[in-house]
Amino acid sequence: MTDPRHIHISDYNYSLPTERIARYPLEQRDHSKLLVYNKGHISQHIFKDIAQFLPEDSLLIYNNTKVIQARLHFRKATGARIEVFCLEPHCPADYQQNFDQRNECEWQCLIGNSKKWKEGALRLELDINGTAVTLQATKHGETETSVIIRFSWNGGFSFAEILEAAGELPIPPYLNRDTEESDKETYQTVYSKIDGSVAAPTAGLHFTDDVFKTIDARHIERDEVTLHVGAGTFRPVKSTEIQGHEMHSEYICVTRHNIERLLAHQGHCTAVGTTSVRTLESLFYIGLKILQNPDIKEKDLHIDQWLPYDTADQCTDINNTDALQAILRWMDTNGCNALHTTTQIIIAPGYKYHIVERIITNFHMPQSTLLLLVSAFVGDDWKRIYSYALDNDFRFLSYGDSSILIP
């Protein structure tokens, strides 16, 4: 595996006209265009026909995370508007436990118009099912990249209910528009179920029940993992070389069933979206950690962004089946049916894919870590793929069109 730390992000640039960024989705999700890259050959289709490009009896894995209404708008007595953008739970740190809290909790947040909020508490008056609720936000510390906010409220509602009543869905900033009521449905996948993301796993937005019926008809097995997408997914690479870019850390949950399904398919699958890719490829390195230390604790299974490259010489005698079986043994030893950890993995040219054989994905921003991930999969052909998409009126980014990459 080649170490990519000295890659210049400027080598992964292309011209993306503003008008090519899809500001709204198509009325019918599965009628988006589909670019098929198949072993170097590029062709154009419609997404509803995706099943024909997936091998019969193969495995398709997607991310079941659900976008939360993470933007909270407060107004001070002076009239100043303060936005509190919830990034990830701080206390309790577990997502579900945090959402279940009924009087207070803490989150790592970004603050909009922070100069207008020096001290004191922010308050927001709500009506939830006829009950008057006061939501209060106070600063309770800082991390390197965020502010820790303590939320408190009355009424006995869960924090999930508070967000549902008070929050706004955080659509991507590059859409250059306010969130609209329709986004609450269109910016969620049809299979979203686990609350926690602040951005949608957008490759999945094209799927419909009808598409799944055609996939099932080809005896393609479907499975789902969870990665909660953080706001860092939109953070540009500002350093000249990518070694200067710190990847955001994201929560993942993988079940015993996921591992067993992968093993039943020789440890390979088609991944829907870059979030699924990051989750699945992280499994190989989680397995590596377990093989090196069978008594490792769950909290130590975090995958650092450079781990794949720092351990390349240790992976030569380990295959994906070895890694996955190690995870199963670890689950048996620790009496658990699901593994909860975080990944910071950066997949860039020079990376060796272990589990993912095909990727279904949208078209990404220039000079982004997501474009690096695509380039690691298809090599320099990413330039041909993106040129074809631009020349053939494909729509780009979150609400844009789709591709399936088969190297």
Tab-separated table of C-alpha atoms in Angstrom:
chain	number	residue	atom	x	y	z
A	1	MET	CA	0.000	0.000	0.000
A	2	THR	CA	1.368	3.416	-0.999
A	3	ASP	CA	1.374	6.105	1.678
A	4	PRO	CA	-0.760	8.997	0.395
A	5	ARG	CA	0.268	11.631	2.935
A	6	HIS	CA	2.145	13.707	0.367
A	7	ILE	CA	-0.684	13.786	-2.163
A	8	HIS	CA	-1.442	17.353	-3.261
A	9	ILE	CA	-5.161	17.987	-3.020
A	10	SER	CA	-4.876	20.375	-5.995
A	11	ASP	CA	-4.362	17.291	-8.190
A	12	TYR	CA	-7.971	16.348	-7.429
A	13	ASN	CA	-9.613	19.485	-8.704
A	14	TYR	CA	-12.116	19.984	-11.506
A	15	SER	CA	-14.386	22.824	-12.584
A	16	LEU	CA	-17.900	22.475	-11.123
A	17	PRO	CA	-20.239	25.218	-12.392
A	18	THR	CA	-22.737	26.349	-9.759
A	19	GLU	CA	-25.650	25.528	-12.040
A	20	ARG	CA	-24.614	21.851	-12.060
A	21	ILE	CA	-25.236	21.525	-8.316
A	22	ALA	CA	-28.723	20.079	-7.835
A	23	ARG	CA	-30.554	22.377	-5.400
A	24	TYR	CA	-33.654	20.162	-5.288
A	25	PRO	CA	-34.213	16.440	-5.856
A	26	LEU	CA	-36.093	14.953	-8.772
A	27	GLU	CA	-39.792	14.310	-8.153
A	28	GLN	CA	-39.196	10.561	-8.580
A	29	ARG	CA	-36.092	9.421	-6.696
A	30	ASP	CA	-35.293	6.462	-8.886
A	31	HIS	CA	-35.499	8.428	-12.167
A	32	SER	CA	-32.121	10.052	-11.611
A	33	LYS	CA	-29.385	9.403	-14.124
A	34	LEU	CA	-26.997	6.535	-13.454
A	35	LEU	CA	-23.431	6.597	-14.734
A	36	VAL	CA	-22.057	3.069	-15.018
A	37	TYR	CA	-18.283	2.698	-14.876
A	38	ASN	CA	-17.572	-0.958	-15.643
A	39	LYS	CA	-13.902	-1.929	-15.918
A	40	GLY	CA	-13.027	1.258	-17.758
A	41	HIS	CA	-16.157	1.496	-19.925
A	42	ILE	CA	-18.576	4.367	-19.165
A	43	SER	CA	-22.270	4.380	-20.095
A	44	GLN	CA	-25.435	6.219	-19.083
A	45	HIS	CA	-28.631	4.677	-17.670
A	46	ILE	CA	-31.497	5.381	-15.250
A	47	PHE	CA	-31.129	4.527	-11.570
A	48	LYS	CA	-34.280	2.380	-11.459
A	49	ASP	CA	-32.328	-0.122	-13.579
A	50	ILE	CA	-29.453	-0.423	-11.075
A	51	ALA	CA	-30.210	-4.090	-10.331
A	52	GLN	CA	-28.952	-5.241	-13.745
A	53	PHE	CA	-25.459	-4.013	-12.841
A	54	LEU	CA	-25.309	-6.007	-9.606
A	55	PRO	CA	-24.300	-9.681	-9.765
A	56	GLU	CA	-26.998	-12.187	-8.869
A	57	ASP	CA	-26.660	-13.633	-5.359
A	58	SER	CA	-24.310	-10.813	-4.319
A	59	LEU	CA	-24.546	-8.621	-1.201
A	60	LEU	CA	-25.635	-4.960	-1.083
A	61	ILE	CA	-24.965	-2.952	2.087
A	62	TYR	CA	-26.305	0.522	2.865
A	63	ASN	CA	-26.254	2.971	5.762
A	64	ASN	CA	-29.490	3.131	7.769
A	65	THR	CA	-28.675	6.357	9.627
A	66	LYS	CA	-31.357	9.037	9.886
A	67	VAL	CA	-30.715	12.771	9.720
A	68	ILE	CA	-31.751	14.596	12.883
A	69	GLN	CA	-33.134	18.126	13.058
A	70	ALA	CA	-29.822	19.365	14.382
A	71	ARG	CA	-30.128	23.136	13.890
A	72	LEU	CA	-31.658	25.033	16.807
A	73	HIS	CA	-32.458	28.729	16.440
A	74	PHE	CA	-32.490	30.878	19.577
A	75	ARG	CA	-33.108	34.599	19.872
A	76	LYS	CA	-31.606	36.696	22.662
A	77	ALA	CA	-33.516	39.442	24.424
A	78	THR	CA	-31.501	41.908	22.339
A	79	GLY	CA	-32.977	40.331	19.195
A	80	ALA	CA	-29.716	38.672	18.131
A	81	ARG	CA	-30.293	35.313	16.445
A	82	ILE	CA	-28.013	32.504	17.648
A	83	GLU	CA	-27.828	29.154	15.873
A	84	VAL	CA	-26.771	26.049	17.815
A	85	PHE	CA	-25.857	23.186	15.508
A	86	CYS	CA	-25.750	19.829	17.318
A	87	LEU	CA	-22.847	17.727	16.025
A	88	GLU	CA	-22.615	14.708	18.311
A	89	PRO	CA	-23.648	13.714	21.849
A	90	HIS	CA	-21.210	14.533	24.632
A	91	CYS	CA	-22.943	13.353	27.805
A	92	PRO	CA	-24.262	10.734	27.619
A	93	ALA	CA	-21.937	10.024	24.697
A	94	ASP	CA	-24.101	7.145	23.469
A	95	TYR	CA	-26.565	8.391	20.845
A	96	GLN	CA	-29.603	6.439	21.995
A	97	GLN	CA	-29.022	7.149	25.673
A	98	ASN	CA	-28.669	10.837	24.878
A	99	PHE	CA	-31.840	10.943	22.785
A	100	ASP	CA	-33.670	9.205	25.644
A	101	GLN	CA	-32.742	11.859	28.267
A	102	ARG	CA	-35.773	13.643	29.686
A	103	ASN	CA	-34.478	16.768	31.410
A	104	GLU	CA	-30.910	17.520	30.356
A	105	CYS	CA	-28.026	16.379	28.154
A	106	GLU	CA	-24.854	17.748	26.575
A	107	TRP	CA	-23.816	17.977	22.918
A	108	GLN	CA	-20.774	19.111	21.005
A	109	CYS	CA	-22.042	21.981	18.883
A	110	LEU	CA	-21.125	24.689	16.411
A	111	ILE	CA	-22.402	28.165	17.237
A	112	GLY	CA	-23.604	30.582	14.583
A	113	ASN	CA	-23.280	34.310	15.381
A	114	SER	CA	-21.217	33.355	18.430
A	115	LYS	CA	-19.910	36.916	18.900
A	116	LYS	CA	-23.395	37.887	20.053
A	117	TRP	CA	-23.433	35.183	22.747
A	118	LYS	CA	-20.756	35.901	25.305
A	119	GLU	CA	-22.405	34.472	28.420
A	120	GLY	CA	-25.675	33.476	30.052
A	121	ALA	CA	-28.317	31.034	28.893
A	122	LEU	CA	-30.329	30.946	25.696
A	123	ARG	CA	-34.022	30.087	25.934
A	124	LEU	CA	-36.552	28.834	23.438
A	125	GLU	CA	-40.275	28.534	24.178
A	126	LEU	CA	-41.973	25.506	22.619
A	127	ASP	CA	-45.393	23.939	22.494
A	128	ILE	CA	-45.275	20.135	22.331
A	129	ASN	CA	-48.675	18.449	22.155
A	130	GLY	CA	-50.241	21.288	24.123
A	131	THR	CA	-47.525	21.378	26.804
A	132	ALA	CA	-45.495	24.567	27.243
A	133	VAL	CA	-41.794	23.691	27.230
A	134	THR	CA	-38.790	25.929	27.815
A	135	LEU	CA	-35.554	24.704	26.236
A	136	GLN	CA	-32.438	26.248	27.741
A	137	ALA	CA	-28.885	26.133	26.331
A	138	THR	CA	-25.746	27.022	28.310
A	139	LYS	CA	-22.072	26.791	27.435
A	140	HIS	CA	-20.315	24.053	29.390
A	141	GLY	CA	-16.829	23.861	27.885
A	142	GLU	CA	-15.030	23.467	24.575
A	143	THR	CA	-13.267	20.891	22.437
A	144	GLU	CA	-10.721	21.695	19.732
A	145	THR	CA	-13.442	22.037	17.124
A	146	SER	CA	-16.703	22.642	18.981
A	147	VAL	CA	-18.482	24.098	22.001
A	148	ILE	CA	-20.054	21.803	24.591
A	149	ILE	CA	-23.640	22.892	25.165
A	150	ARG	CA	-25.764	21.708	28.064
A	151	PHE	CA	-29.449	21.548	27.155
A	152	SER	CA	-32.127	21.451	29.848
A	153	TRP	CA	-35.904	21.469	29.538
A	154	ASN	CA	-39.149	20.746	31.362
A	155	GLY	CA	-42.162	18.653	30.452
A	156	GLY	CA	-40.658	15.168	30.637
A	157	PHE	CA	-40.111	14.864	26.892
A	158	SER	CA	-37.123	13.002	25.466
A	159	PHE	CA	-34.380	15.002	23.786
A	160	ALA	CA	-35.350	13.282	20.527
A	161	GLU	CA	-38.819	14.823	20.920
A	162	ILE	CA	-37.267	18.201	21.737
A	163	LEU	CA	-35.204	18.155	18.540
A	164	GLU	CA	-38.207	17.049	16.529
A	165	ALA	CA	-40.235	19.990	17.860
A	166	ALA	CA	-37.565	22.698	17.926
A	167	GLY	CA	-34.926	21.709	15.389
A	168	GLU	CA	-34.423	22.269	11.696
A	169	LEU	CA	-33.111	19.693	9.240
A	170	PRO	CA	-29.544	20.727	8.256
A	171	ILE	CA	-29.409	20.565	4.461
A	172	PRO	CA	-25.934	21.054	2.924
A	173	PRO	CA	-24.578	24.613	2.858
A	174	TYR	CA	-23.762	24.446	-0.859
A	175	LEU	CA	-27.480	24.299	-1.707
A	176	ASN	CA	-27.585	28.012	-0.824
A	177	ARG	CA	-31.169	27.940	0.358
A	178	ASP	CA	-33.179	27.515	3.527
A	179	THR	CA	-34.528	24.149	4.587
A	180	GLU	CA	-38.029	23.561	3.239
A	181	GLU	CA	-40.764	21.300	4.542
A	182	SER	CA	-40.262	18.893	1.640
A	183	ASP	CA	-36.625	18.309	2.674
A	184	LYS	CA	-37.846	16.458	5.767
A	185	GLU	CA	-38.830	13.618	3.441
A	186	THR	CA	-36.576	14.016	0.413
A	187	TYR	CA	-33.342	14.412	2.453
A	188	GLN	CA	-33.901	11.025	4.139
A	189	THR	CA	-33.383	7.631	2.547
A	190	VAL	CA	-36.465	5.412	2.418
A	191	TYR	CA	-34.678	3.014	4.791
A	192	SER	CA	-33.432	5.576	7.347
A	193	LYS	CA	-34.172	4.470	10.904
A	194	ILE	CA	-31.346	5.188	13.380
A	195	ASP	CA	-31.261	8.847	14.516
A	196	GLY	CA	-27.860	10.506	14.595
A	197	SER	CA	-26.600	12.047	11.340
A	198	VAL	CA	-26.314	15.737	10.563
A	199	ALA	CA	-26.014	14.967	6.835
A	200	ALA	CA	-27.707	12.319	4.722
A	201	PRO	CA	-25.880	9.329	3.201
A	202	THR	CA	-26.949	10.742	-0.130
A	203	ALA	CA	-26.085	7.812	-2.409
A	204	GLY	CA	-29.063	6.088	-0.823
A	205	LEU	CA	-31.546	8.823	-1.738
A	206	HIS	CA	-32.160	7.208	-5.149
A	207	PHE	CA	-33.531	3.925	-3.772
A	208	THR	CA	-37.261	3.202	-3.717
A	209	ASP	CA	-39.369	0.193	-2.814
A	210	ASP	CA	-39.697	-0.575	-6.530
A	211	VAL	CA	-35.919	-0.592	-6.954
A	212	PHE	CA	-35.591	-2.959	-4.012
A	213	LYS	CA	-38.120	-5.300	-5.631
A	214	THR	CA	-35.949	-5.552	-8.754
A	215	ILE	CA	-32.882	-6.135	-6.581
A	216	ASP	CA	-34.650	-8.859	-4.614
A	217	ALA	CA	-35.765	-10.494	-7.862
A	218	ARG	CA	-32.083	-11.052	-8.722
A	219	HIS	CA	-31.582	-12.749	-5.323
A	220	ILE	CA	-29.275	-9.962	-4.202
A	221	GLU	CA	-29.071	-9.953	-0.430
A	222	ARG	CA	-29.530	-6.605	1.345
A	223	ASP	CA	-28.037	-5.613	4.673
A	224	GLU	CA	-27.536	-2.369	6.588
A	225	VAL	CA	-24.890	-0.858	8.841
A	226	THR	CA	-24.913	2.423	10.757
A	227	LEU	CA	-22.511	5.320	10.410
A	228	HIS	CA	-23.683	8.685	11.735
A	229	VAL	CA	-22.503	11.279	9.253
A	230	GLY	CA	-20.850	14.294	10.862
A	231	ALA	CA	-20.610	17.896	9.668
A	232	GLY	CA	-16.945	17.193	8.924
A	233	THR	CA	-18.080	15.523	5.712
A	234	PHE	CA	-18.453	19.064	4.278
A	235	ARG	CA	-15.120	20.324	5.620
A	236	PRO	CA	-12.777	21.199	2.747
A	237	VAL	CA	-9.168	20.091	2.625
A	238	LYS	CA	-7.267	23.336	3.228
A	239	SER	CA	-3.744	21.926	3.509
A	240	THR	CA	-1.546	21.615	0.420
A	241	GLU	CA	-0.783	17.976	1.214
A	242	ILE	CA	-3.449	15.743	2.685
A	243	GLN	CA	-1.244	14.837	5.654
A	244	GLY	CA	-2.226	18.249	7.032
A	245	HIS	CA	-5.952	17.417	6.953
A	246	GLU	CA	-7.500	15.915	10.070
A	247	MET	CA	-10.369	13.601	9.229
A	248	HIS	CA	-13.528	13.860	11.280
A	249	SER	CA	-14.368	10.924	13.536
A	250	GLU	CA	-17.740	9.223	13.037
A	251	TYR	CA	-19.744	6.700	15.076
A	252	ILE	CA	-20.319	3.279	13.533
A	253	CYS	CA	-22.369	0.291	14.612
A	254	VAL	CA	-21.909	-3.142	13.046
A	255	THR	CA	-23.873	-6.214	14.119
A	256	ARG	CA	-23.065	-9.915	14.291
A	257	HIS	CA	-25.521	-10.371	11.422
A	258	ASN	CA	-23.508	-7.918	9.273
A	259	ILE	CA	-20.320	-9.910	9.828
A	260	GLU	CA	-22.021	-13.242	9.176
A	261	ARG	CA	-23.566	-11.940	5.927
A	262	LEU	CA	-20.198	-10.669	4.738
A	263	LEU	CA	-18.534	-13.984	5.527
A	264	ALA	CA	-21.264	-15.794	3.610
A	265	HIS	CA	-20.218	-13.703	0.589
A	266	GLN	CA	-16.473	-14.329	0.969
A	267	GLY	CA	-16.087	-10.995	2.736
A	268	HIS	CA	-17.127	-8.895	-0.266
A	269	CYS	CA	-20.066	-6.633	-1.106
A	270	THR	CA	-21.423	-3.642	-2.996
A	271	ALA	CA	-21.424	-0.522	-0.804
A	272	VAL	CA	-24.070	2.174	-1.132
A	273	GLY	CA	-22.276	5.457	-0.537
A	274	THR	CA	-18.975	6.580	0.877
A	275	THR	CA	-20.244	6.268	4.464
A	276	SER	CA	-20.894	2.568	3.959
A	277	VAL	CA	-17.458	2.270	2.335
A	278	ARG	CA	-15.790	3.887	5.351
A	279	THR	CA	-17.668	1.601	7.721
A	280	LEU	CA	-16.971	-1.603	5.813
A	281	GLU	CA	-13.306	-0.916	5.121
A	282	SER	CA	-12.828	0.018	8.785
A	283	LEU	CA	-13.920	-3.536	9.653
A	284	PHE	CA	-10.735	-4.951	8.168
A	285	TYR	CA	-8.619	-2.801	10.493
A	286	ILE	CA	-10.839	-3.488	13.485
A	287	GLY	CA	-10.223	-7.170	12.799
A	288	LEU	CA	-6.494	-6.482	12.510
A	289	LYS	CA	-6.493	-4.777	15.908
A	290	ILE	CA	-8.286	-7.737	17.445
A	291	LEU	CA	-5.875	-10.224	15.870
A	292	GLN	CA	-2.994	-8.269	17.372
A	293	ASN	CA	-4.687	-8.004	20.769
A	294	PRO	CA	-7.610	-10.416	21.349
A	295	ASP	CA	-8.310	-8.804	24.749
A	296	ILE	CA	-8.704	-5.309	23.308
A	297	LYS	CA	-11.537	-3.201	24.766
A	298	GLU	CA	-14.289	-1.798	22.594
A	299	LYS	CA	-13.221	1.781	23.357
A	300	ASP	CA	-9.810	1.019	21.810
A	301	LEU	CA	-11.192	-0.205	18.477
A	302	HIS	CA	-11.272	3.334	17.044
A	303	ILE	CA	-9.644	3.487	13.601
A	304	ASP	CA	-7.205	6.363	13.228
A	305	GLN	CA	-7.046	7.997	9.808
A	306	TRP	CA	-3.525	6.796	9.006
A	307	LEU	CA	-3.793	3.286	10.496
A	308	PRO	CA	-4.193	1.530	7.101
A	309	TYR	CA	-0.938	3.011	5.866
A	310	ASP	CA	1.007	2.622	9.123
A	311	THR	CA	0.100	-1.080	9.304
A	312	ALA	CA	0.456	-1.976	5.619
A	313	ASP	CA	3.357	-4.350	6.243
A	314	GLN	CA	1.339	-6.163	8.931
A	315	CYS	CA	-1.546	-6.904	6.558
A	316	THR	CA	0.245	-8.980	3.941
A	317	ASP	CA	-0.683	-12.307	5.557
A	318	ILE	CA	-4.213	-11.298	6.623
A	319	ASN	CA	-7.241	-11.395	4.338
A	320	ASN	CA	-10.691	-9.946	4.847
A	321	THR	CA	-12.090	-13.291	6.006
A	322	ASP	CA	-9.425	-13.508	8.734
A	323	ALA	CA	-10.329	-10.015	9.939
A	324	LEU	CA	-14.090	-10.645	9.940
A	325	GLN	CA	-13.766	-13.970	11.760
A	326	ALA	CA	-11.626	-12.232	14.394
A	327	ILE	CA	-14.468	-9.762	14.984
A	328	LEU	CA	-16.941	-12.627	15.435
A	329	ARG	CA	-14.657	-14.317	17.984
A	330	TRP	CA	-14.278	-11.001	19.825
A	331	MET	CA	-18.071	-10.650	19.932
A	332	ASP	CA	-18.372	-14.173	21.337
A	333	THR	CA	-15.728	-13.501	23.988
A	334	ASN	CA	-17.356	-10.223	25.010
A	335	GLY	CA	-20.924	-11.509	24.842
A	336	CYS	CA	-22.201	-8.857	22.446
A	337	ASN	CA	-24.172	-8.871	19.218
A	338	ALA	CA	-23.102	-5.424	18.020
A	339	LEU	CA	-19.860	-3.506	17.901
A	340	HIS	CA	-19.973	0.239	18.598
A	341	THR	CA	-16.909	2.333	17.833
A	342	THR	CA	-15.678	5.271	15.750
A	343	THR	CA	-13.691	5.589	12.556
A	344	GLN	CA	-11.489	8.347	11.257
A	345	ILE	CA	-10.246	6.374	8.264
A	346	ILE	CA	-9.070	8.347	5.231
A	347	ILE	CA	-9.239	6.419	1.965
A	348	ALA	CA	-6.999	8.000	-0.639
A	349	PRO	CA	-5.049	6.910	-3.718
A	350	GLY	CA	-2.646	4.202	-2.622
A	351	TYR	CA	-5.244	2.565	-0.371
A	352	LYS	CA	-5.910	-1.154	-0.932
A	353	TYR	CA	-9.622	-2.017	-0.744
A	354	HIS	CA	-10.397	-5.181	1.193
A	355	ILE	CA	-14.174	-5.646	1.453
A	356	VAL	CA	-15.876	-3.296	-1.016
A	357	GLU	CA	-15.990	-4.565	-4.635
A	358	ARG	CA	-18.475	-2.072	-6.106
A	359	ILE	CA	-19.549	1.417	-5.002
A	360	ILE	CA	-22.826	3.217	-5.664
A	361	THR	CA	-22.183	6.913	-5.113
A	362	ASN	CA	-23.114	10.462	-6.138
A	363	PHE	CA	-20.703	13.026	-7.610
A	364	HIS	CA	-18.526	14.832	-5.097
A	365	MET	CA	-16.989	18.232	-4.522
A	366	PRO	CA	-13.624	19.088	-6.110
A	367	GLN	CA	-10.635	18.709	-3.789
A	368	SER	CA	-12.645	16.702	-1.230
A	369	THR	CA	-11.772	13.584	0.765
A	370	LEU	CA	-14.745	11.878	-0.911
A	371	LEU	CA	-13.186	12.434	-4.320
A	372	LEU	CA	-9.949	10.950	-2.947
A	373	LEU	CA	-11.935	7.866	-1.903
A	374	VAL	CA	-13.339	7.500	-5.425
A	375	SER	CA	-9.899	7.949	-6.955
A	376	ALA	CA	-8.514	5.251	-4.653
A	377	PHE	CA	-11.134	2.925	-6.166
A	378	VAL	CA	-10.927	3.729	-9.890
A	379	GLY	CA	-7.513	5.412	-10.183
A	380	ASP	CA	-7.039	8.301	-12.601
A	381	ASP	CA	-10.231	7.245	-14.384
A	382	TRP	CA	-12.054	9.506	-11.924
A	383	LYS	CA	-11.201	12.308	-14.376
A	384	ARG	CA	-12.902	10.483	-17.268
A	385	ILE	CA	-15.914	9.711	-15.080
A	386	TYR	CA	-16.371	13.311	-13.966
A	387	SER	CA	-15.739	14.697	-17.462
A	388	TYR	CA	-18.404	12.352	-18.835
A	389	ALA	CA	-20.856	13.436	-16.129
A	390	LEU	CA	-20.233	17.119	-16.837
A	391	ASP	CA	-20.479	16.640	-20.619
A	392	ASN	CA	-23.746	14.688	-20.312
A	393	ASP	CA	-25.689	17.001	-18.007
A	394	PHE	CA	-25.483	14.926	-14.838
A	395	ARG	CA	-26.572	16.715	-11.659
A	396	PHE	CA	-23.968	16.935	-8.883
A	397	LEU	CA	-23.708	16.583	-5.077
A	398	SER	CA	-26.350	15.590	-2.500
A	399	TYR	CA	-29.530	15.929	-4.562
A	400	GLY	CA	-27.749	15.042	-7.794
A	401	ASP	CA	-27.448	11.949	-9.953
A	402	SER	CA	-25.746	8.652	-9.206
A	403	SER	CA	-23.037	6.294	-10.399
A	404	ILE	CA	-21.997	2.710	-9.897
A	405	LEU	CA	-18.272	2.063	-9.992
A	406	ILE	CA	-17.035	-1.403	-10.929
A	407	PRO	CA	-13.209	-1.376	-11.249
